[in-house]
Coordinates of C-alpha atoms in Angstrom, one line a residue:
Chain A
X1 CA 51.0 29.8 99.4
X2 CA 49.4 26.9 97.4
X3 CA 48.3 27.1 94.3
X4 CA 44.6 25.2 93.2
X5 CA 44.2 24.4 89.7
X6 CA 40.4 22.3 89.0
X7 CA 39.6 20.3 85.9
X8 CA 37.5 21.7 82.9
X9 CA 33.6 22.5 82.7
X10 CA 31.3 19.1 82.8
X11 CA 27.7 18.7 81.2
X12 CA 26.2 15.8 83.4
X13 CA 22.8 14.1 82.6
X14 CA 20.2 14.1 85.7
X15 CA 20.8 11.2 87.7
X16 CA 24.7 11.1 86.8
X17 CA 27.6 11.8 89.2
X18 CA 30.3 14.6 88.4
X19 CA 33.6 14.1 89.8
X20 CA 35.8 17.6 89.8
X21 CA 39.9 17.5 90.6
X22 CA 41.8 20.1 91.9
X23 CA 45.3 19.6 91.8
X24 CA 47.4 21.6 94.4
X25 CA 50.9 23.1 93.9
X26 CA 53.4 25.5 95.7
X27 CA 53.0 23.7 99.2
X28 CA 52.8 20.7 101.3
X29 CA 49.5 18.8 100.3
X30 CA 48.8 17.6 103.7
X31 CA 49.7 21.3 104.7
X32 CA 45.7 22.4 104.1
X33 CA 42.8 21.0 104.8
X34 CA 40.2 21.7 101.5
X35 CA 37.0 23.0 101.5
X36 CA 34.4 22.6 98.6
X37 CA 32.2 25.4 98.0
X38 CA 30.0 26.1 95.3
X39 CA 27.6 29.0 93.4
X40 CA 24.3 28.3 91.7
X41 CA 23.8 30.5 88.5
X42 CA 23.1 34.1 90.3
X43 CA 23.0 32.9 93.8
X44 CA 25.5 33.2 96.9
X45 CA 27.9 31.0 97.8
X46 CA 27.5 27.3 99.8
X47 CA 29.7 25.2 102.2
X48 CA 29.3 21.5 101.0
X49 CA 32.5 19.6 103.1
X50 CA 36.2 19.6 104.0
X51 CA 38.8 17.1 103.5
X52 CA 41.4 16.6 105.9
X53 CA 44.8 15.2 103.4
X54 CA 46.5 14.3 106.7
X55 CA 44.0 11.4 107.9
X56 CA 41.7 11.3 105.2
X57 CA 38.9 12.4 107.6
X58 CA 36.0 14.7 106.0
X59 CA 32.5 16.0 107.4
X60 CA 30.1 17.4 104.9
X61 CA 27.5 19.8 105.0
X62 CA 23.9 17.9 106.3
X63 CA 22.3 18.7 103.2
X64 CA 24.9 16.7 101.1
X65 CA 24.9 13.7 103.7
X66 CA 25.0 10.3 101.6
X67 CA 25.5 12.2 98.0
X68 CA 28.9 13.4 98.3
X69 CA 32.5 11.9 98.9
X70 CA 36.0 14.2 99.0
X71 CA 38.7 12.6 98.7
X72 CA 42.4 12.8 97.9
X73 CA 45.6 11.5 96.4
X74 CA 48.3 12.8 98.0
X75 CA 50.9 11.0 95.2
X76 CA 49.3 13.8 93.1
X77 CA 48.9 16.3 95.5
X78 CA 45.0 16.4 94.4
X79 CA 41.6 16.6 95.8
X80 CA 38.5 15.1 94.2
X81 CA 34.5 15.9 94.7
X82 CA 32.1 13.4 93.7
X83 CA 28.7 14.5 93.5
X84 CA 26.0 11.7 92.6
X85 CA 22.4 11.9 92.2
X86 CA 22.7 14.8 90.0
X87 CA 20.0 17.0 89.1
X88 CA 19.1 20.2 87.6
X89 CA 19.5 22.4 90.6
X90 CA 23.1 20.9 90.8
X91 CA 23.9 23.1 88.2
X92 CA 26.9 24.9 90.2
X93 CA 30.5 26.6 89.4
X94 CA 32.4 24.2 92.4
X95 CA 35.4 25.4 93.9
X96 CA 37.9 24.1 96.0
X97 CA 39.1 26.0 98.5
X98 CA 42.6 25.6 100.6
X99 CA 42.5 26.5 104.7
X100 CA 45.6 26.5 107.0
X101 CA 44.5 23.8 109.7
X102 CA 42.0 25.5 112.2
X103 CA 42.1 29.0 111.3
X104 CA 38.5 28.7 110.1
X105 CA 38.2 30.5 106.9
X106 CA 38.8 30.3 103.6
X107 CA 42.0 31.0 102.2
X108 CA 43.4 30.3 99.0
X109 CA 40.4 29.6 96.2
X110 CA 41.0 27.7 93.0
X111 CA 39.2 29.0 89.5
X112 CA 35.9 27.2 90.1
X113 CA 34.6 24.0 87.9
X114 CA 30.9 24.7 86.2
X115 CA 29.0 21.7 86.3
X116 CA 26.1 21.6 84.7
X117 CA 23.5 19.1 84.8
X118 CA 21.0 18.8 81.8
X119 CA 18.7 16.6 79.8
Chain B
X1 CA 18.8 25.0 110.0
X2 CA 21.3 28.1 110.2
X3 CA 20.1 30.5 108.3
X4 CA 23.1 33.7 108.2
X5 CA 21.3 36.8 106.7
X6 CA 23.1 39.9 104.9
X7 CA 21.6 43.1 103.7
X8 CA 20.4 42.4 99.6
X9 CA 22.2 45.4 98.6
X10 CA 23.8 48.9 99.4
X11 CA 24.9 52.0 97.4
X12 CA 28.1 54.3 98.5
X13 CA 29.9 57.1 96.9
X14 CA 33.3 57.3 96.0
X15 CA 34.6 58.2 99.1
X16 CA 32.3 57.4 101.4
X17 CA 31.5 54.8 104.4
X18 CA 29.5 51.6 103.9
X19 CA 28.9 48.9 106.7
X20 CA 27.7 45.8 106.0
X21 CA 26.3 43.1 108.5
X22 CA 26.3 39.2 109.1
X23 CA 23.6 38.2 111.6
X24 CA 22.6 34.8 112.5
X25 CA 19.0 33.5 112.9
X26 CA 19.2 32.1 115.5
X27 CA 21.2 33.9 118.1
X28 CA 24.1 36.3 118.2
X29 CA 27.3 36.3 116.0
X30 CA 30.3 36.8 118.7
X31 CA 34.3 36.0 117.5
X32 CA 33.9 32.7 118.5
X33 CA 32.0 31.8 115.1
X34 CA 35.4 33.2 113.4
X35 CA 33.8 35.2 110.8
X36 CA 35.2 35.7 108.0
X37 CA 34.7 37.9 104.5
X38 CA 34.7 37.6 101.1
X39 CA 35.0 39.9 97.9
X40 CA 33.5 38.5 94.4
X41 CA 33.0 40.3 91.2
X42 CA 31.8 38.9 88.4
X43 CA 33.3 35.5 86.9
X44 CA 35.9 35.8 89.4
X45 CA 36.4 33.6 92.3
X46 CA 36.1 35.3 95.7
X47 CA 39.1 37.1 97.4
X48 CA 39.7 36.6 101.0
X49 CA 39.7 40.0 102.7
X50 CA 39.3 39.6 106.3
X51 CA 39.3 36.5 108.5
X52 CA 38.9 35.8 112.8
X53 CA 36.9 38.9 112.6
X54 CA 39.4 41.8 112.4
X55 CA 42.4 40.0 110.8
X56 CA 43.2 42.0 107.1
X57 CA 43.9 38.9 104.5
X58 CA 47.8 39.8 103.2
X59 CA 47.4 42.2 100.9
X60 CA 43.9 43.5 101.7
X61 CA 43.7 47.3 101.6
X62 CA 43.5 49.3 105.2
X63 CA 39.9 50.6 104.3
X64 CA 38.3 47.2 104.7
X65 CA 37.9 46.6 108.0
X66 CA 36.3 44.2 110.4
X67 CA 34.2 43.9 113.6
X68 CA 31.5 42.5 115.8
X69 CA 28.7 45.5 116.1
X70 CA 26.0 44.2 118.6
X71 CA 24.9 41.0 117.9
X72 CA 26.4 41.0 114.5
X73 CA 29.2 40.9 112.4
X74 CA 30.7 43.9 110.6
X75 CA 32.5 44.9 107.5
X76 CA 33.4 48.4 106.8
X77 CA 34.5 50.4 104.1
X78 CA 36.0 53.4 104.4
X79 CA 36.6 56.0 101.7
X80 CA 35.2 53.4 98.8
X81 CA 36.4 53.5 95.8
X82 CA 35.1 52.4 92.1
X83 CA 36.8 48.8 91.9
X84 CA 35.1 48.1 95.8
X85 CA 32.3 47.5 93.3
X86 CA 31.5 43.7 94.2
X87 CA 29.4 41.1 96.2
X88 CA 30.4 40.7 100.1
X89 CA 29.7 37.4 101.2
X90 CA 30.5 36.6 105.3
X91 CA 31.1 33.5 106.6
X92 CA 30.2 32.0 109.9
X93 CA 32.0 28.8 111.6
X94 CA 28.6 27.3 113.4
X95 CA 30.0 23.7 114.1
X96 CA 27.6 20.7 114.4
X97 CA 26.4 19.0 111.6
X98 CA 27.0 21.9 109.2
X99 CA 30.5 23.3 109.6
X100 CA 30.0 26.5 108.2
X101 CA 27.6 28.8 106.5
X102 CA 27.8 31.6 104.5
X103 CA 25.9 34.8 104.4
X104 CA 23.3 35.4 102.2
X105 CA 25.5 38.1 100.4
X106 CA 25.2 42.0 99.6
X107 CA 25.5 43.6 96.3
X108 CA 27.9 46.7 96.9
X109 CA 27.3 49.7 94.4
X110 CA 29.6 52.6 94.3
X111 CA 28.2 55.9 92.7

């Protein structure tokens, strides 16, 4: 089972871009695809892309079209999502979350990254 | 826009039988939308607890169970206990420009 480790809380200023890592362990890196998810303060959870390690081939949710990029690195077994254009309702705990290819759902969940974004 | 609604909240005793729904706004939720469920308590990242409707995640006790009831999807409880205490999010595989959605998530009391 792989194991998701993300990198440390950010404070971003509006306008800024945030770029959260999740470094994968335990398994094959191109054995997943990843999922990023995140959680407004209080609020449920939202689908924002997937990132395919095997071709590098994403799709992201409509409302992110244009704003956000996954990638990976698979010399580091990690995955990266950049958010740009940042503003207050950013404010998110992002996680990246690890899915055995087409079994549509999410499997294995890293420890979530709070980004907040503040003047 | 896919809109996947889930009752605000529900209150069970210890013990007792809770079923929570996933509907979709625009049609009916059948097994070919995979859905999927999801555990949270507070600060915590959600658990996986059932997936392709029915499926119990590895390690997910047998009282959480899953279904399609009518037009919806289904998560029951049965005999609840303290620590089932959580938010219960669903997830819906809708394809199109928007892979997936999740529900809008219900607060689970036990008492």
């Amino acid at each position: 089972q792989v194991q998701l480790v993300q990198s440390g809380a950010e404070v971003k200023q509006p306008g800024a871009s945030a770029k959260v890592s999740c470094k994968t362990s335990g398994y094959s890196f191109t054995s997943y695809y990843y999922h990023w998810v995140r959680q407004a303060p209080g609020q449920g959870l939202e689908w924002m892309g997937i990132f395919n390690p095997t071709d590098g081939s994403t799709s992201y949710a409509q409302r992110f079209q244009g704003r956000v990029a996954m990638t990976g690195d698979t010399s580091t077994s990690t995955v990266y999502m950049e958010l740009s254009s940042l503003r207050s309702e950013d404010t998110a705990i992002y996680y990246c979350v690890a899915e055995t290819p087409a079994t549509k759902f999410f499997d294995n969940w890293g420890q979530g990254t709070l980004v907040t974004v503040s003047s | 826009q896919t809109v996947v609604t889930q009752e605000p909240s529900f209150s069970v005793s210890p013990g007792g039988t809770v079923t929570l729904t996933c509907g979709l706004s625009s049609g009916s939720v059948s097994t070919r939308y995979s859905p999927s469920w999801y555990q949270q308590t507070p600060g915590q990242p959600p658990r996986t607890l059932i997936y392709n409707t029915n499926t119990r995640s590895s390690g997910v006790p047998d009282r959480f169970s899953g279904s399609i009831l009518g037009n919806k999807a289904a998560l029951t409880i049965t005999g609840a206990q303290a620590d089932d205490e959580s938010d219960y999010y669903c997830a819906l595989f809708v394809g199109g420009g928007t892979l997936y959605v999740f529900g809008t998530g219900t607060k689970v009391t036990v008492l």
